[in-house]
Coordinates of C-alpha atoms in Angstrom, one line a residue:
Chain H
X27 CA -136.5 -42.7 69.3
X28 CA -134.3 -45.7 69.2
X29 CA -134.4 -48.5 71.8
X30 CA -131.3 -50.0 73.2
X31 CA -131.2 -53.7 74.2
X32 CA -132.2 -54.4 77.8
X33 CA -132.1 -57.6 79.7
X34 CA -133.2 -57.3 83.4
X35 CA -130.6 -58.4 85.9
X36 CA -131.3 -61.7 87.6
X37 CA -133.7 -61.2 90.5
X38 CA -135.0 -57.8 89.2
X39 CA -138.7 -57.1 89.9
X40 CA -140.6 -57.1 86.6
X41 CA -144.3 -56.8 85.9
X42 CA -146.2 -56.9 82.6
X43 CA -148.7 -54.2 81.8
X44 CA -151.4 -54.4 79.1
X45 CA -151.5 -51.3 76.9
X46 CA -155.2 -50.5 76.9
X47 CA -157.6 -48.4 74.9
X48 CA -157.8 -46.0 77.8
X49 CA -154.0 -45.4 77.7
X50 CA -154.0 -44.4 74.0
X51 CA -154.4 -41.0 72.4
X52 CA -155.7 -39.9 69.0
X53 CA -152.3 -40.8 67.5
X54 CA -153.0 -44.4 68.6
X55 CA -150.0 -44.5 71.1
X56 CA -149.8 -44.3 74.8
X57 CA -150.4 -40.8 76.1
X58 CA -147.3 -40.3 78.2
X59 CA -148.8 -39.4 81.6
X60 CA -150.3 -42.9 81.8
X61 CA -146.8 -44.3 82.0
X62 CA -146.4 -42.6 85.3
X63 CA -149.5 -44.4 86.6
X64 CA -148.0 -47.7 85.4
X65 CA -144.7 -46.8 87.1
X66 CA -146.4 -45.9 90.4
X67 CA -148.3 -49.1 90.3
X68 CA -145.1 -51.0 89.7
X69 CA -143.5 -49.3 92.8
X70 CA -146.6 -50.3 94.9
X71 CA -146.4 -53.9 93.8
X72 CA -142.6 -53.9 94.4
X73 CA -143.1 -52.8 98.1
X74 CA -145.9 -55.3 98.6
X75 CA -144.8 -58.3 96.6
X76 CA -141.0 -58.1 96.6
X77 CA -140.1 -56.2 99.8
X78 CA -143.1 -57.7 101.7
X79 CA -143.9 -54.2 103.0
X80 CA -147.6 -53.3 102.8
X81 CA -147.5 -50.0 100.9
X82 CA -151.1 -49.2 101.6
X83 CA -150.5 -49.6 105.4
X84 CA -147.4 -47.3 105.2
X85 CA -149.6 -44.6 103.9
X86 CA -153.0 -45.1 105.5
X87 CA -151.9 -46.6 108.8
X88 CA -148.4 -45.3 109.4
X89 CA -149.2 -41.9 107.8
X90 CA -146.1 -41.8 105.6
X91 CA -146.0 -40.3 102.2
X92 CA -143.6 -40.9 99.3
X93 CA -143.9 -37.8 97.1
X94 CA -141.9 -37.7 93.9
X95 CA -139.4 -34.9 94.0
X96 CA -137.8 -35.6 90.7
X97 CA -138.8 -37.6 87.6
X98 CA -137.0 -37.8 84.3
X99 CA -138.0 -40.1 81.5
X100 CA -136.8 -40.9 78.0
X101 CA -139.6 -42.2 75.8
X102 CA -137.7 -44.2 73.2
X103 CA -140.3 -46.3 71.3
X104 CA -144.0 -45.7 71.5
X105 CA -146.4 -48.5 72.6
X106 CA -149.8 -49.2 71.1
X107 CA -153.1 -50.6 72.3
X108 CA -153.0 -54.4 72.6
X109 CA -149.3 -54.6 73.3
X110 CA -147.9 -55.9 76.6
X111 CA -144.7 -54.3 77.9
X112 CA -142.6 -55.3 80.8
X113 CA -141.6 -52.8 83.5
X114 CA -138.4 -53.6 85.6
X115 CA -137.5 -51.7 88.7
X116 CA -133.9 -51.1 89.8
X117 CA -132.4 -49.1 92.6
X118 CA -129.9 -46.3 91.8
X119 CA -129.4 -45.0 95.3
X120 CA -130.7 -45.1 98.8
X121 CA -130.4 -41.8 100.7
X122 CA -131.2 -40.6 104.2
X123 CA -134.9 -40.2 103.4
X124 CA -134.8 -40.5 99.6
X125 CA -134.9 -43.4 97.2
X126 CA -133.7 -43.2 93.6
X127 CA -135.2 -45.7 91.3
X128 CA -134.7 -46.6 87.7
X129 CA -137.7 -48.1 85.8
X130 CA -137.2 -49.6 82.4
X131 CA -140.1 -50.3 80.1
X132 CA -139.1 -53.0 77.6
X133 CA -140.5 -55.5 75.1
X134 CA -138.7 -58.4 73.4
X135 CA -135.4 -57.2 74.9
X136 CA -135.6 -53.7 73.6
X137 CA -136.1 -50.6 75.8
X138 CA -139.2 -48.6 75.2
X139 CA -138.7 -46.1 78.0
X140 CA -136.4 -45.4 80.9
X141 CA -137.3 -43.3 83.9
X142 CA -135.4 -42.2 86.9
X143 CA -137.4 -41.2 89.9
X144 CA -136.5 -39.7 93.3
X145 CA -139.0 -40.1 96.1
X146 CA -138.6 -38.7 99.6
X147 CA -140.2 -40.3 102.6
X148 CA -142.2 -37.8 104.7
X149 CA -144.5 -37.8 107.6
X150 CA -148.1 -36.8 106.6
X151 CA -148.5 -35.3 110.0
X152 CA -145.5 -33.1 110.3
X153 CA -145.2 -32.6 106.5
X154 CA -141.5 -33.0 106.8
X155 CA -139.1 -35.5 105.4
X156 CA -138.2 -38.4 107.7
X157 CA -135.2 -40.7 107.8
X158 CA -135.9 -44.1 106.2
X159 CA -136.8 -46.6 109.0
X160 CA -134.0 -49.2 109.4
X161 CA -136.2 -52.1 108.2
X162 CA -137.1 -50.3 105.0
X163 CA -133.5 -49.2 104.4
X164 CA -132.3 -52.8 104.8
X165 CA -135.0 -54.0 102.4
X166 CA -133.9 -51.4 99.8
X167 CA -130.2 -52.2 100.2
X168 CA -130.8 -56.0 100.0
X169 CA -132.7 -55.5 96.8
X170 CA -130.0 -53.2 95.4
X171 CA -127.3 -55.8 96.1
X172 CA -129.4 -58.7 94.8
X173 CA -130.0 -56.9 91.5
X174 CA -126.6 -55.3 91.1
X175 CA -125.0 -55.9 87.7
X176 CA -121.5 -55.1 88.9
Chain P
X10 CA -174.8 -47.5 100.6
X11 CA -175.5 -51.2 101.4
X12 CA -174.2 -54.0 99.4
X13 CA -176.3 -57.0 98.5
X14 CA -174.8 -60.5 98.3
X15 CA -173.4 -61.5 94.9
X16 CA -172.2 -64.8 93.7
X17 CA -171.1 -64.8 90.1
X18 CA -173.0 -67.4 87.9
X19 CA -170.9 -70.4 86.9
X20 CA -168.7 -69.5 83.9
X21 CA -168.9 -65.8 84.3
X22 CA -165.9 -63.7 83.4
X23 CA -164.3 -62.3 86.5
X24 CA -161.1 -60.4 86.9
X25 CA -159.5 -59.0 90.1
X26 CA -158.3 -55.4 90.2
X27 CA -156.0 -53.9 92.7
X28 CA -157.2 -50.6 94.2
X29 CA -154.1 -48.4 93.9
X30 CA -152.9 -45.1 95.3
X31 CA -153.6 -43.6 91.9
X32 CA -157.3 -44.5 92.2
X33 CA -157.9 -42.8 95.5
X34 CA -159.0 -39.4 96.4
X35 CA -158.4 -37.1 99.4
X36 CA -161.2 -39.0 101.2
X37 CA -159.1 -42.1 100.8
X38 CA -161.6 -44.0 98.6
X39 CA -161.7 -44.7 94.9
X40 CA -162.5 -41.6 92.9
X41 CA -165.5 -42.9 90.9
X42 CA -164.3 -42.2 87.3
X43 CA -161.5 -44.7 87.8
X44 CA -164.1 -47.4 88.1
X45 CA -165.0 -46.8 84.4
X46 CA -161.4 -47.4 83.4
X47 CA -161.5 -50.7 85.3
X48 CA -164.8 -51.6 83.6
X49 CA -163.4 -50.7 80.2
X50 CA -160.4 -52.8 80.9
X51 CA -162.6 -55.7 82.0
X52 CA -164.5 -55.5 78.7
X53 CA -161.3 -55.5 76.7
X54 CA -160.0 -58.6 78.5
X55 CA -163.4 -60.3 78.1
X56 CA -163.2 -59.9 74.3
X57 CA -159.6 -61.0 74.1
X58 CA -159.5 -63.8 76.8
X59 CA -163.1 -65.1 76.9
X60 CA -164.5 -64.5 73.5
X61 CA -161.1 -65.0 71.8
X62 CA -161.7 -61.8 69.7
X63 CA -158.7 -59.4 69.6
X64 CA -160.3 -56.2 70.8
X65 CA -157.3 -54.1 69.7
X66 CA -157.5 -55.5 66.1
X67 CA -161.2 -54.7 66.0
X68 CA -160.4 -51.1 66.6
X69 CA -157.0 -50.5 65.0
X70 CA -157.3 -53.0 62.1
X71 CA -161.0 -53.4 61.3
X72 CA -161.7 -49.8 62.2
X73 CA -164.7 -50.4 64.4
X74 CA -165.5 -48.4 67.5
X75 CA -167.6 -49.3 70.5
X76 CA -168.7 -46.0 72.0
X77 CA -170.7 -46.1 75.2
X78 CA -174.1 -44.6 74.6
X79 CA -175.4 -45.2 78.1
X80 CA -173.9 -46.0 81.5
X81 CA -175.6 -46.2 84.8
X82 CA -173.9 -47.2 88.0
X83 CA -174.8 -47.7 91.7
X84 CA -171.9 -47.2 93.9
X85 CA -172.8 -49.2 97.0
X86 CA -169.7 -49.6 99.1
X87 CA -166.6 -47.6 98.7
X88 CA -163.2 -49.3 98.1
X89 CA -159.9 -48.2 99.6
X90 CA -156.3 -48.4 98.6
X91 CA -154.7 -51.8 99.1
X92 CA -158.0 -53.7 98.6
X93 CA -158.6 -56.1 95.7
X94 CA -162.1 -56.3 94.2
X95 CA -163.5 -58.7 91.7
X96 CA -165.3 -57.5 88.6
X97 CA -167.8 -59.8 86.9
X98 CA -169.3 -59.2 83.4
X99 CA -172.7 -60.4 82.4
X100 CA -174.8 -59.8 79.3
X101 CA -178.2 -58.2 79.7
X102 CA -179.1 -58.0 76.0
X103 CA -177.7 -58.3 72.5
X104 CA -179.3 -55.9 70.0
X105 CA -178.8 -55.3 66.3
X106 CA -175.7 -53.2 66.8
X107 CA -175.8 -52.7 70.6
X108 CA -174.7 -54.7 73.5
X109 CA -176.0 -54.2 77.0
X110 CA -173.7 -55.4 79.8
X111 CA -173.9 -55.6 83.5
X112 CA -170.7 -55.3 85.5
X113 CA -170.7 -56.1 89.2
X114 CA -167.8 -55.1 91.5
X115 CA -167.8 -57.4 94.5
X116 CA -165.6 -58.5 97.4
X117 CA -166.1 -61.4 99.7
X118 CA -169.6 -62.1 98.2
X119 CA -170.8 -58.5 98.8
X120 CA -171.6 -56.1 95.9
X121 CA -169.6 -52.9 95.9
X122 CA -170.9 -51.4 92.7
X123 CA -173.2 -52.4 89.8
X124 CA -173.0 -50.9 86.4
X125 CA -175.2 -51.2 83.3
X126 CA -173.6 -50.2 80.1
X127 CA -174.8 -49.9 76.5
X128 CA -172.3 -49.8 73.7
X129 CA -173.0 -49.5 70.0
X130 CA -170.8 -50.9 67.3
X131 CA -169.9 -48.3 64.8
X132 CA -167.7 -47.9 61.8
X133 CA -164.9 -45.4 62.4
X134 CA -165.0 -44.6 58.7
X135 CA -168.7 -43.9 58.1
X136 CA -169.2 -42.9 61.7
X137 CA -172.5 -44.8 61.6
X138 CA -173.7 -47.7 63.7
X139 CA -173.2 -51.1 62.0
X140 CA -175.0 -54.4 62.5
X141 CA -173.0 -56.8 64.8
X142 CA -171.0 -59.2 62.6
X143 CA -172.5 -62.8 62.9
X144 CA -169.4 -64.2 64.6
X145 CA -169.4 -61.6 67.3
X146 CA -173.2 -61.9 67.8
X147 CA -172.8 -65.7 68.2
X148 CA -170.0 -65.2 70.7
X149 CA -172.1 -62.8 72.7
X150 CA -175.1 -65.1 72.6
X151 CA -173.1 -68.1 73.6
X152 CA -171.7 -66.3 76.6
X153 CA -175.2 -65.1 77.6
X154 CA -176.5 -68.6 77.5
X155 CA -173.5 -70.0 79.4
X156 CA -173.8 -67.5 82.2
X157 CA -177.6 -67.4 82.4
X158 CA -179.0 -67.9 85.8
X159 CA -182.4 -68.9 84.7
Chain S
X6 CA -177.0 -41.0 69.1
X7 CA -179.2 -38.0 68.4
X8 CA -179.1 -34.8 70.3
X9 CA -182.2 -32.9 71.4
X10 CA -182.2 -29.2 71.5
X11 CA -181.2 -27.7 74.8
X12 CA -181.4 -24.1 76.0
X13 CA -180.3 -23.6 79.6
X14 CA -182.9 -22.0 81.9
X15 CA -182.2 -18.4 82.8
X16 CA -179.7 -18.2 85.7
X17 CA -178.4 -21.8 85.3
X18 CA -174.7 -22.4 86.1
X19 CA -172.8 -23.1 82.9
X20 CA -169.1 -23.5 82.2
X21 CA -167.3 -24.1 79.0
X22 CA -164.8 -27.0 78.8
X23 CA -162.1 -27.4 76.1
X24 CA -161.9 -30.8 74.6
X25 CA -158.2 -31.6 74.8
X26 CA -155.8 -34.1 73.3
X27 CA -155.7 -35.8 76.7
X28 CA -159.4 -36.5 76.7
X29 CA -159.5 -38.3 73.4
X30 CA -159.1 -41.9 72.5
X31 CA -157.7 -43.7 69.4
X32 CA -161.1 -43.2 67.8
X33 CA -160.5 -39.4 68.1
X34 CA -163.4 -38.8 70.4
X35 CA -163.6 -38.1 74.2
X36 CA -163.0 -41.3 76.2
X37 CA -166.1 -41.3 78.3
X38 CA -164.6 -41.4 81.9
X39 CA -163.1 -38.0 81.2
X40 CA -166.6 -36.6 81.1
X41 CA -167.0 -37.5 84.8
X42 CA -163.9 -35.4 85.6
X43 CA -165.5 -32.5 83.8
X44 CA -168.7 -33.0 85.6
X45 CA -167.0 -33.2 89.0
X46 CA -165.1 -30.0 88.2
X47 CA -168.4 -28.3 87.2
X48 CA -169.9 -29.3 90.5
X49 CA -166.8 -27.9 92.4
X50 CA -167.1 -24.6 90.6
X51 CA -170.8 -24.4 91.2
X52 CA -170.3 -24.7 94.9
X53 CA -167.5 -22.2 94.9
X54 CA -168.6 -19.6 92.3
X55 CA -172.4 -19.9 92.4
X56 CA -173.3 -21.0 95.9
X57 CA -170.4 -19.2 97.4
X58 CA -169.5 -22.3 99.5
X59 CA -165.8 -23.2 99.4
X60 CA -165.9 -26.8 98.3
X61 CA -162.2 -27.5 99.2
X62 CA -162.9 -26.2 102.8
X63 CA -166.0 -28.5 103.1
X64 CA -163.8 -31.5 102.5
X65 CA -160.4 -30.6 103.9
X66 CA -161.4 -28.4 106.8
X67 CA -165.0 -29.5 107.7
X68 CA -164.2 -33.2 106.8
X69 CA -167.3 -33.8 104.8
X70 CA -167.3 -36.0 101.7
X71 CA -169.8 -36.1 98.8
X72 CA -169.5 -39.5 97.3
X73 CA -171.5 -40.4 94.2
X74 CA -174.0 -43.1 95.0
X75 CA -175.6 -43.1 91.6
X76 CA -174.6 -41.9 88.2
X77 CA -176.4 -42.4 84.9
X78 CA -175.4 -40.8 81.6
X79 CA -176.7 -40.8 78.0
X80 CA -173.9 -40.0 75.6
X81 CA -175.7 -38.6 72.6
X82 CA -173.2 -37.0 70.3
X83 CA -169.4 -37.5 70.6
X84 CA -167.1 -34.6 71.0
X85 CA -163.7 -34.2 69.4
X86 CA -160.4 -32.6 70.2
X87 CA -160.4 -28.8 69.7
X88 CA -164.1 -28.4 70.4
X89 CA -165.6 -26.5 73.3
X90 CA -168.7 -27.7 75.0
X91 CA -170.9 -26.1 77.6
X92 CA -171.9 -27.9 80.8
X93 CA -175.0 -26.8 82.6
X94 CA -176.0 -27.9 86.1
X95 CA -179.6 -28.2 87.3
X96 CA -181.0 -29.6 90.5
X97 CA -183.5 -32.4 90.3
X98 CA -184.0 -33.0 94.0
X99 CA -182.7 -32.1 97.4
X100 CA -183.1 -34.9 99.9
X101 CA -182.2 -35.3 103.6
X102 CA -178.5 -35.9 103.0
X103 CA -178.6 -36.4 99.2
X104 CA -178.6 -34.1 96.2
X105 CA -179.7 -35.1 92.8
X106 CA -178.2 -33.1 89.9
X107 CA -178.7 -33.1 86.2
X108 CA -175.7 -32.1 84.1
X109 CA -176.2 -31.4 80.4
X110 CA -173.4 -31.1 78.0
X111 CA -174.3 -29.1 75.0
X112 CA -173.0 -27.2 72.0
X113 CA -174.8 -24.7 69.7
X114 CA -178.1 -25.5 71.4
X115 CA -177.8 -29.3 70.9
X116 CA -177.4 -31.8 73.7
X117 CA -174.3 -33.9 73.6
X118 CA -174.7 -35.8 76.9
X119 CA -177.0 -35.7 79.8
X120 CA -176.1 -37.1 83.2
X121 CA -178.0 -37.6 86.4
X122 CA -176.0 -37.9 89.6
X123 CA -176.9 -38.6 93.2
X124 CA -174.4 -37.6 95.9
X125 CA -174.8 -38.2 99.6
X126 CA -173.2 -35.9 102.2
X127 CA -171.2 -37.9 104.7
X128 CA -168.9 -37.3 107.6
X129 CA -165.3 -38.4 106.8
X130 CA -164.8 -39.1 110.5
X131 CA -167.9 -41.3 111.2
X132 CA -168.1 -42.5 107.6
X133 CA -171.9 -42.1 107.9
X134 CA -174.3 -39.9 105.9
X135 CA -175.2 -36.7 107.6
X136 CA -178.2 -34.4 107.2
X137 CA -177.5 -31.5 104.9
X138 CA -176.6 -28.4 107.0
X139 CA -179.4 -25.8 106.8
X140 CA -177.2 -23.2 105.0
X141 CA -176.3 -25.7 102.3
X142 CA -179.9 -26.9 101.9
X143 CA -181.1 -23.3 101.6
X144 CA -178.4 -22.6 98.9
X145 CA -179.5 -25.7 97.0
X146 CA -183.2 -24.8 97.2
X147 CA -182.7 -21.2 96.2
X148 CA -180.7 -22.4 93.1
X149 CA -183.5 -24.9 92.3
X150 CA -186.1 -22.2 92.4
X151 CA -184.0 -19.8 90.4
X152 CA -183.5 -22.2 87.6
X153 CA -186.9 -23.9 87.6
X154 CA -188.5 -24.1 84.2
X155 CA -192.0 -24.5 85.6
Chain X
X26 CA -138.6 -29.3 98.5
X27 CA -137.9 -25.6 98.5
X28 CA -139.2 -23.2 96.0
X29 CA -137.1 -20.5 94.4
X30 CA -138.6 -17.2 93.5
X31 CA -140.0 -17.0 89.9
X32 CA -141.2 -14.0 88.0
X33 CA -142.3 -14.8 84.4
X34 CA -140.4 -12.8 81.8
X35 CA -142.5 -10.1 80.1
X36 CA -144.7 -11.5 77.4
X37 CA -144.5 -15.1 78.6
X38 CA -147.5 -17.3 78.1
X39 CA -149.1 -18.1 81.5
X40 CA -152.3 -19.8 82.4
X41 CA -153.9 -20.5 85.8
X42 CA -155.1 -24.0 86.7
X43 CA -157.4 -24.9 89.5
X44 CA -156.2 -27.7 91.7
X45 CA -159.3 -30.0 91.9
X46 CA -160.5 -32.8 94.0
X47 CA -159.8 -35.1 91.0
X48 CA -156.1 -34.1 91.0
X49 CA -155.5 -35.0 94.6
X50 CA -154.4 -38.2 96.3
X51 CA -155.0 -39.8 99.7
X52 CA -152.2 -37.6 101.0
X53 CA -154.3 -34.6 99.9
X54 CA -151.8 -33.2 97.4
X55 CA -151.7 -33.4 93.6
X56 CA -150.9 -36.9 92.3
X57 CA -147.9 -36.0 90.1
X58 CA -149.1 -37.5 86.7
X59 CA -151.9 -34.9 86.7
X60 CA -149.3 -32.2 86.3
X61 CA -148.4 -33.6 82.9
X62 CA -152.0 -33.3 81.8
X63 CA -151.9 -29.7 82.9
X64 CA -148.6 -29.1 81.1
X65 CA -150.0 -30.7 77.9
X66 CA -153.1 -28.5 78.1
X67 CA -150.8 -25.5 78.6
X68 CA -148.9 -26.4 75.4
X69 CA -152.1 -26.8 73.5
X70 CA -153.4 -23.4 74.6
X71 CA -150.0 -21.8 73.8
X72 CA -150.2 -23.1 70.2
X73 CA -153.8 -22.0 69.8
X74 CA -153.9 -18.7 71.7
X75 CA -150.4 -17.4 71.5
X76 CA -148.9 -18.8 68.3
X77 CA -152.3 -18.7 66.6
X78 CA -151.7 -22.2 65.3
X79 CA -154.7 -24.6 65.7
X80 CA -153.2 -27.5 67.5
X81 CA -156.2 -29.8 66.9
X82 CA -156.0 -29.2 63.2
X83 CA -152.2 -29.9 63.2
X84 CA -153.0 -33.4 64.6
X85 CA -156.4 -34.3 63.2
X86 CA -156.2 -32.5 59.8
X87 CA -152.5 -32.3 59.0
X88 CA -151.7 -35.6 60.6
X89 CA -148.8 -34.5 62.7
X90 CA -147.9 -35.8 66.1
X91 CA -145.8 -34.2 68.8
X92 CA -144.7 -37.1 71.0
X93 CA -142.7 -36.3 74.1
X94 CA -139.3 -37.9 73.8
X95 CA -138.0 -36.6 77.1
X96 CA -139.6 -35.1 80.2
X97 CA -137.9 -34.1 83.4
X98 CA -139.5 -32.4 86.3
X99 CA -138.6 -31.2 89.8
X100 CA -141.5 -31.1 92.1
X101 CA -140.6 -28.5 94.6
X102 CA -143.7 -27.6 96.6
X103 CA -146.8 -29.7 96.7
X104 CA -150.2 -28.2 95.8
X105 CA -153.5 -28.8 97.4
X106 CA -157.1 -28.9 96.4
X107 CA -158.7 -25.5 96.1
X108 CA -155.4 -23.7 95.2
X109 CA -154.8 -22.0 91.9
X110 CA -151.3 -22.2 90.4
X111 CA -149.9 -20.5 87.4
X112 CA -148.1 -22.3 84.6
X113 CA -145.7 -20.4 82.4
X114 CA -144.2 -21.7 79.2
X115 CA -140.7 -20.8 78.0
X116 CA -138.6 -22.1 75.0
X117 CA -135.2 -23.5 75.7
X118 CA -134.3 -24.6 72.2
X119 CA -135.7 -25.0 68.7
X120 CA -134.2 -27.9 66.8
X121 CA -134.6 -29.4 63.4
X122 CA -137.7 -31.3 64.3
X123 CA -137.6 -31.0 68.1
X124 CA -138.7 -28.3 70.5
X125 CA -137.4 -28.0 74.1
X126 CA -139.8 -26.2 76.5
X127 CA -139.5 -25.2 80.1
X128 CA -142.7 -25.1 82.1
X129 CA -142.7 -23.5 85.5
X130 CA -145.6 -23.9 87.9
X131 CA -145.6 -21.1 90.4
X132 CA -147.8 -19.4 93.0
X133 CA -147.3 -16.0 94.6
X134 CA -143.9 -15.7 93.0
X135 CA -142.6 -19.0 94.3
X136 CA -141.8 -22.0 92.1
X137 CA -143.8 -25.1 92.8
X138 CA -142.5 -27.3 89.9
X139 CA -140.2 -26.9 86.9
X140 CA -140.4 -29.2 83.9
X141 CA -138.2 -29.5 80.8
X142 CA -139.8 -31.3 77.9
X143 CA -138.6 -32.3 74.5
X144 CA -141.2 -33.0 71.8
X145 CA -140.4 -34.2 68.3
X146 CA -142.6 -33.4 65.3
X147 CA -143.5 -36.5 63.4
X148 CA -145.8 -37.5 60.6
X149 CA -148.6 -39.8 61.8
X150 CA -148.5 -41.4 58.3
X151 CA -144.8 -42.2 57.9
X152 CA -144.3 -42.5 61.7
X153 CA -141.0 -40.6 61.1
X154 CA -139.8 -37.3 62.5
X155 CA -140.2 -34.4 60.1
X156 CA -138.5 -31.0 59.9
X157 CA -140.4 -28.2 61.6
X158 CA -142.4 -26.3 58.9
X159 CA -141.0 -22.8 58.4
X160 CA -144.1 -21.0 59.7
X161 CA -144.0 -23.0 62.9
X162 CA -140.3 -22.5 63.4
X163 CA -140.7 -18.8 62.9
X164 CA -143.5 -18.7 65.4
X165 CA -141.4 -20.6 68.0
X166 CA -138.3 -18.4 67.4
X167 CA -140.3 -15.2 67.6
X168 CA -141.7 -16.4 71.0
X169 CA -138.3 -17.3 72.2
X170 CA -137.0 -13.9 71.4
X171 CA -140.0 -12.1 72.9
X172 CA -139.6 -13.9 76.2
X173 CA -135.8 -14.0 76.3
X174 CA -134.5 -12.8 79.6
X175 CA -131.0 -12.0 78.3

């Protein structure tokens, strides 16, 4: 459980989360499923605040869903009640209907956790995956370029 | 499920919470136990940001607990994903070891929910209730005076 | 935080819940919002296993909702990881569209918590409360009679 | 999101979970972090009921922790309120202080999700990883042999 150094690329979307009593287990550290709530909240805020796409409307009005089809996470350093950690979102890949994200939890320049997620865009009516709408794809690709470290 | 008007008293501690996908149920509204997480988070922030008492230290370092011994809540108007609601904390009573709080969830001047909570201060070592330390009692009483509507 | 004695009335619906790591907080006891998940699960099982009414169908197929409009709970004795507690459901009142329940958490004949809940039946389409269907009302009333302690 | 066929090996530890209202999101399917609670509960029950090791005592009395250091999951078929799914636990590898598990969620012989988890045994006092005690290692290895499909 070692943490590498991590400095977010310029322009990367980062939000700070408070580690709360409600997140922590009898061992005094974050019970890991709560990290996925934090990650889901980060993705919501990224749509709404960075991409300027209203995530709630996409689901409630446009009847799209974004189920997670794959999640993998390395938990490197535990976090404790009262701490604040930063979560940074990066794009790994934009597919036909899927989006691969990397979310890094970090504090003082040290990684605490690193998640890779794959979500697929689907229609809640047909229950089938749908091609990413052009505007959404462009927003994803612009963010990927903006935050590229190459 | 009607909501009365609510304007927080001057000086009252209020924080805004985002209603997220993770809070909402198949009926599209907040699943009620999540409100208690929001309320617990509000109380934490009130200790730390308003009373200038580090809530995490009280628990992890000083080994105090603040279990809820009573909670009652009227859920007046449901909230939906994408909304932001304000939570305001008021003191109803300061006892020997107990604290009665009122938390009002509101939006645009209309109450959405109103909770009354009673927490007791206890020692995590002896597992018994303890008298509120003088500094904490004074902080509670000062806040109660400051936000009194009488 | 004293617990009274509690013996469920004959015929009362009781289910045992395991207190798990995921329920417990840094103080080593159940974090209170989890009790409401347990209570909600008990109510679901009561519909399905006792009243022989498929709760999932009522919501997903018939498009009814049963939002909580009032919840009050006394937390009398904390519970710890590894314990098993019994939850018993009793009816306090059957209204036009509302149902008042009492849920008692107990262990070895001693109460650990006692909750009173009020749910209202509503249409998910009209978003308005609806009168309890006759079959459901009869099922509620039969259960109330069967478990009456008078 | 296709599900392969899955038949648990003879002797494998399997528990059924009810998909509840509280697990489901506005799209009507399980919100994915809840699966990790189910998986954690399965692991607890496996220790206690299959390995005859009291998991709560290991943590509360012996002061060991079993933090997840890696989790990866493929979500293949969504599950809905009212369904019951089976979770089966298999061992992938037993390390010096680590344990790699595979948990398969399935229904009617079809996989719904497949998770691989790595937990490390640590001392809650020293906050360092510890070598698996011999009795625990033997229990793990006996289970791995018993459920081997080779």
